[in-house]
Amino acid sequence: MAHPPLAPVFRPLQSKTTNPEAVPSSSPGFGTPQRPVTELPTRPLPPAKAVILPILLPPASLRPLAFRTFTKKHNLTISSSTLQALATFVGKHCGVGWREEGLAEPVLEEIAKSWKKNGGALIVEGSSEELKSILKNVAGGMVAGRLVHTRQPSRQASFALGVAAADDGSASRDRIEGRPRASHEDSQTSLGLSELAMGEGSESDDEPHNSDPRAWLKVIGAFEQPRMAYDAGKKHFERENHKASLLPPASHKTHLFHHRFNVIRQRVLRNESFQRPSLARAGIPSLQRSFSTDATVQRFYKLTPIANLLGRSGSSHLLLGLLTIAPIGTLAICDLTGSISLDLRQAKPVPENGSWFAPGMIVLVDGVYEEEYKSAGGVVGNSGGVGGTIGGTFVAFSIGGPPCEKRDVTLGLSASDSEEHFSSGGGFGWVDFLGVGSERAMGSKMRKLEKRVFHHEEVLDLRRDRSKMLILGELHLDNPSTLDAVKKILGEYASCTASNAPMAIILAGNFAEQAVLAGGTRGGSIEYKESFNLLAAILSEFPALLRNTSFIFLPGDNDPWASAFSAGACTVIPRQAVPDLFTSRIKRAFASANAETGSTTGKKSSGEAVWTTNPARISLFGPCQEIVLFRDDISGRLRRSALHFRPSDQENAVASTQAAATDADAQPPPPEPMDVDGSINAAESRVASESGPDDAGLETPTISDHVLAARKLVKTILDQGHLSPFPLATRPVAWDYVSSLQLYPLPTALVLVDPEMPAFTVTYEGCHVMNPGPLVIAGRRPLARWVEYDAKFRRSVVKEVEF
């Protein structure tokens, strides 16, 4: 009889033959199936890192190496806090081998390069967040005290770090599962990073939207410009931290003159004539002003502070100071150390009749100190000694303005090739004076763009007139002849298309003959608005210009609202633009012209009306070109307040010759006004005057008096480096916005609208100065005169037309 099968639980265990070489199951108790295990590649263990024992490195020990790396090699200045931070970092990460093994030098080199690459300032601050970030990145790339690689906190490097991090966690998994891994280049391409312009040299040459130079034009008002102040201790420009105000504290008035004096003083000391020769021979005195013909002797000038004149009576000195009027009415010169009475009875200007000298200007005076035991100020201002009035008188023999400095020298550009390379000397190339980028950060890139826009073959053929700017001065809109002149000038460019229309048209005030809202029969707000409405009607007749040109309106002293309390006198500068209350009709004319072509996006492709401040600046291609706009009757103010010197022997001889010629001619013929205007225009336009064959080779034609007056005015303003070198009582200035009036570094061009001077174009130290003069020239045949400036060649020409 067969027995029923036993339940599995009662069955006896069967012995299985096990293979000793077989791999056991992962879970024998549950009988999970066995799978072959893939052998993972073994990685060699990384070598043991060398241990760097940190040390306390004194900053004085690191100072020579840091000075050689930062200052001499990279033109950077380090402070005491920076040196302390660098010494702590090097001592911690380089240890005792920082000098013997040469570990510190490449580390400092990398820190300096990273600082300049990140756009740091000329002075490296030890407490700045930028330096802390750089030190953190450099520390992450150091192994055993040596610099292996540096972290790059850029967008491209972040993707690279992400891929590198993924190698540690997913590389083995990809190899086990047999999935193909995307390479680093494939990941970059998939994200489009290979097509991104990551560097300055990866710019595309085909940029149709950048071919119009007006797209790179930006008008910067005086209240929008960054407020920069020169720190004499750090020898660098820094931004003002306090909030600007039209009613600042009284201390800002003192800071106004301190800032201006320090800027000119450092500019003078940077001049070669005031630097001690490095190979000067022993025995040569520090101050040599003799005009010897021995060219082998190296001479230089040395400035003497006024406080150092005490106890040195009868000695010769060269002073740099501000011309002022003492409380007792005498002329004095002062600097940051004191003031002294000035005697100019024997002084001669340098050059003779080549510059204006007036109170409020900073000048160089050469003379002898004569000490007195009684203060020159008498009872008034009896505060002798350092910081006050120095007893005695400084007898001046010569007086001159501070030497001017070219723009390339100020910004540190190389004189041989100022397009891409920079000199190894000092400069303020890292300072962003206009808020459009510094010269060293953006200059090279923008100069390449300027060259491509202005010098491309298509640009030369199609846009030869697109680089032009028209400058019209003194538009009295309440005068009918002014409106006729504007219509005639715009008619000269009415046939221009979008490719050759002027880039900008500058219309300068005063826009009314009398001060607006200051009383009178013709100075009301209604009449003022009606005059702009008439101008809007004339502009509407030229829709092509309105669509393709920027019209820039520069106010004058007679325009509101400042004229409401000044009554036509000098207003506080910088001053605001013309209020929107009076400009609505002109803005409507531009909107209508742009709507005809569908240009309603507000881009640069459509024309615009810009109502700016006085003064204002135009930035063209970033820091490459800077054009200053200023409307002021500065020539008349200089004639009223200038100092008069004794005439030289040559001037006396010329005056006697002219007097003799006048006595010989009983009735000289009166000159005709039109002939005088023609000679001036020929001289200013650099067109040779018509002369017969008999006149050739006789004498060199003399320079016109108007040209000499223009050169005198230009030299005075640019040497002072300021648009208003006058006392505050003569020309009021807003204390917190005085940086908008400085001309340092020198601009590329200066538009000085002064109707009291005839039109001129003068270039001095690389700065092209233009004055359109009055728009309407009265006469038997009225003329309209303006200036046409070419931004491509940086030159201008005076033009006129009858109407």
PDB file of C-alpha atoms in Angstrom, residues 11 30 32 36-37 100 139 153 155 228 307 399 439 452 481 483 500 550 556 562 580 589 591 623 685 720 739:
ATOM      1  CA  ARG A  11      10.403  15.948   4.192  1.00  0.00           C
ATOM      2  CA  PHE A  30      15.834  32.857   0.959  1.00  0.00           C
ATOM      3  CA  THR A  32      17.768  34.342  -4.204  1.00  0.00           C
ATOM      4  CA  PRO A  36      27.682  37.294 -11.944  1.00  0.00           C
ATOM      5  CA  VAL A  37      29.373  40.239 -10.321  1.00  0.00           C
ATOM      6  CA  GLU A 100      63.446  79.500  -0.146  1.00  0.00           C
ATOM      7  CA  ALA A 139      43.387  78.869  -1.784  1.00  0.00           C
ATOM      8  CA  PRO A 153      33.698  81.712 -10.974  1.00  0.00           C
ATOM      9  CA  ARG A 155      29.396  80.686 -16.212  1.00  0.00           C
ATOM     10  CA  MET A 228      34.236 111.394  -8.269  1.00  0.00           C
ATOM     11  CA  ALA A 307      54.232 127.234   4.964  1.00  0.00           C
ATOM     12  CA  ILE A 399      53.370 133.566 -13.553  1.00  0.00           C
ATOM     13  CA  GLU A 439      39.079 102.805 -20.284  1.00  0.00           C
ATOM     14  CA  ARG A 452      34.526  98.555 -37.547  1.00  0.00           C
ATOM     15  CA  SER A 481      15.244 135.699 -38.001  1.00  0.00           C
ATOM     16  CA  LEU A 483      13.592 130.613 -36.905  1.00  0.00           C
ATOM     17  CA  ASN A 500      23.815 109.614 -44.245  1.00  0.00           C
ATOM     18  CA  SER A 550      19.054 112.980 -32.060  1.00  0.00           C
ATOM     19  CA  GLY A 556      21.235 128.898 -21.052  1.00  0.00           C
ATOM     20  CA  ALA A 562      16.660 129.363 -12.868  1.00  0.00           C
ATOM     21  CA  ASP A 580       8.660 119.523 -19.752  1.00  0.00           C
ATOM     22  CA  ALA A 589       6.425 116.321 -33.473  1.00  0.00           C
ATOM     23  CA  ALA A 591       6.318 111.060 -32.015  1.00  0.00           C
ATOM     24  CA  PRO A 623      34.943 105.688 -22.993  1.00  0.00           C
ATOM     25  CA  SER A 685      38.074 126.994 -41.765  1.00  0.00           C
ATOM     26  CA  GLN A 720      42.748 124.937 -15.328  1.00  0.00           C
ATOM     27  CA  SER A 739      32.827 117.046 -10.343  1.00  0.00           C
TER      28      SER A 739
END
